[in-house]
Coordinates of C-alpha atoms in Angstrom, one line a residue:
M162 CA 39.0 -70.8 -81.5
S163 CA 39.4 -73.1 -78.6
S164 CA 37.8 -76.4 -77.5
D165 CA 37.2 -78.5 -74.4
A166 CA 40.8 -79.7 -74.6
F167 CA 41.8 -76.9 -72.3
F168 CA 39.7 -78.2 -69.5
S169 CA 41.0 -80.8 -67.0
G170 CA 37.7 -82.5 -66.5
A171 CA 37.8 -81.9 -62.8
R172 CA 34.4 -80.2 -62.9
T173 CA 31.1 -81.8 -64.1
H174 CA 30.0 -78.8 -66.0
Y175 CA 31.9 -76.1 -68.0
D176 CA 30.6 -73.1 -69.8
E177 CA 32.1 -70.1 -71.6
S178 CA 32.9 -68.3 -68.4
C179 CA 35.1 -71.1 -67.0
F180 CA 38.8 -70.5 -66.6
P181 CA 41.0 -73.0 -68.6
D182 CA 42.9 -75.6 -66.6
P183 CA 44.4 -77.8 -69.2
L184 CA 46.2 -81.1 -68.5
I185 CA 47.7 -81.6 -72.0
P186 CA 50.0 -79.5 -74.2
C187 CA 47.4 -79.1 -76.9
G188 CA 44.9 -77.7 -74.3
A189 CA 47.6 -75.4 -72.9
A190 CA 48.4 -74.0 -76.4
Q191 CA 44.7 -73.4 -77.0
A192 CA 44.3 -71.6 -73.7
A193 CA 47.3 -69.4 -74.4
A194 CA 46.0 -68.6 -77.9
E195 CA 42.6 -67.8 -76.5
A196 CA 44.1 -65.4 -73.9
A197 CA 46.2 -63.7 -76.6
I198 CA 43.2 -63.3 -78.9
L199 CA 41.0 -61.9 -76.1
A200 CA 43.6 -59.4 -75.2
V201 CA 43.4 -58.0 -78.7
Y202 CA 39.8 -58.7 -79.5
P203 CA 37.7 -58.8 -76.3
G204 CA 34.6 -59.9 -78.3
G205 CA 36.2 -63.2 -79.2
G206 CA 34.7 -66.3 -77.8
R207 CA 34.7 -70.0 -77.6
R208 CA 33.0 -72.0 -80.2
P209 CA 30.8 -75.1 -79.8
Y210 CA 31.7 -78.6 -81.0
V211 CA 32.3 -78.4 -84.8
A212 CA 30.8 -81.1 -86.9
D213 CA 31.1 -81.4 -90.6
L214 CA 27.4 -82.0 -90.9
G215 CA 25.3 -81.5 -94.0
H216 CA 27.7 -82.7 -96.7
G217 CA 27.1 -86.5 -96.4
R218 CA 30.8 -87.5 -96.2
S219 CA 31.3 -87.9 -92.5
V220 CA 30.8 -91.2 -90.6
H221 CA 30.1 -88.9 -87.6
E222 CA 27.4 -87.1 -89.6
H223 CA 25.6 -90.4 -90.3
L224 CA 25.8 -91.4 -86.6
V225 CA 24.3 -88.1 -85.5
H226 CA 21.5 -88.3 -88.0
E227 CA 20.7 -92.0 -87.0
L228 CA 20.7 -91.1 -83.3
A229 CA 18.5 -88.0 -84.0
T230 CA 16.0 -89.9 -86.0
G231 CA 15.9 -92.9 -83.7
T232 CA 17.1 -95.4 -86.2
R233 CA 20.1 -96.2 -84.0
D234 CA 20.5 -96.4 -80.3
G235 CA 23.6 -95.1 -78.5
L236 CA 25.5 -92.0 -77.5
V237 CA 28.1 -89.8 -79.1
C238 CA 29.8 -89.1 -75.8
T239 CA 29.0 -89.9 -72.2
D240 CA 30.9 -87.2 -70.2
D241 CA 29.8 -83.9 -71.8
I242 CA 26.9 -82.1 -73.3
R243 CA 27.5 -80.7 -76.8
C244 CA 25.9 -78.1 -79.0
P245 CA 27.1 -78.9 -82.5
V246 CA 27.5 -76.2 -85.1
H247 CA 27.7 -76.9 -88.8
V248 CA 31.2 -76.2 -90.1
D249 CA 29.9 -73.9 -92.8
D250 CA 27.9 -71.8 -90.3
L251 CA 31.0 -71.5 -88.1
A252 CA 33.1 -70.4 -91.0
A253 CA 30.6 -67.8 -92.1
A254 CA 30.4 -66.4 -88.5
L255 CA 34.2 -66.2 -88.3
L256 CA 34.2 -64.2 -91.5
E257 CA 31.6 -61.7 -90.4
P258 CA 33.0 -58.3 -89.6
G259 CA 33.4 -57.7 -85.9
P260 CA 32.2 -54.6 -84.0
T261 CA 34.0 -51.4 -84.8
R262 CA 36.0 -49.9 -82.1

C-alpha cells in the first residue's frame, strides 16, 4: 500500500494514474515498494486515506463525525481531497483472494 507521501505536491490534483515524484525518503520507499509490487501483481493499487473510524477510540474519528454532522466547523486538511476508508474494510479487502492467473 502506498500513500500521498510519494507525491511532491507540485500538482493541484493527483489520482491513481499519477506517476510518483516523492521529495522525502519515506515517499521514495513507498514508490519503490509500489513499483516492486506492481511488477509481481499488476492488479495491485493505491489505497485511499485510512482512518480508524468506527471504534470510538480516535480523536480523528470524533473530529470527522463532528464535521460530518455539523456540530463543529473546520477542515481536516486544506490541500487535498480525501476519500476515507474504514481500517476494517481495507483489511478485509487486502485479505480477499486476488484474481487467478
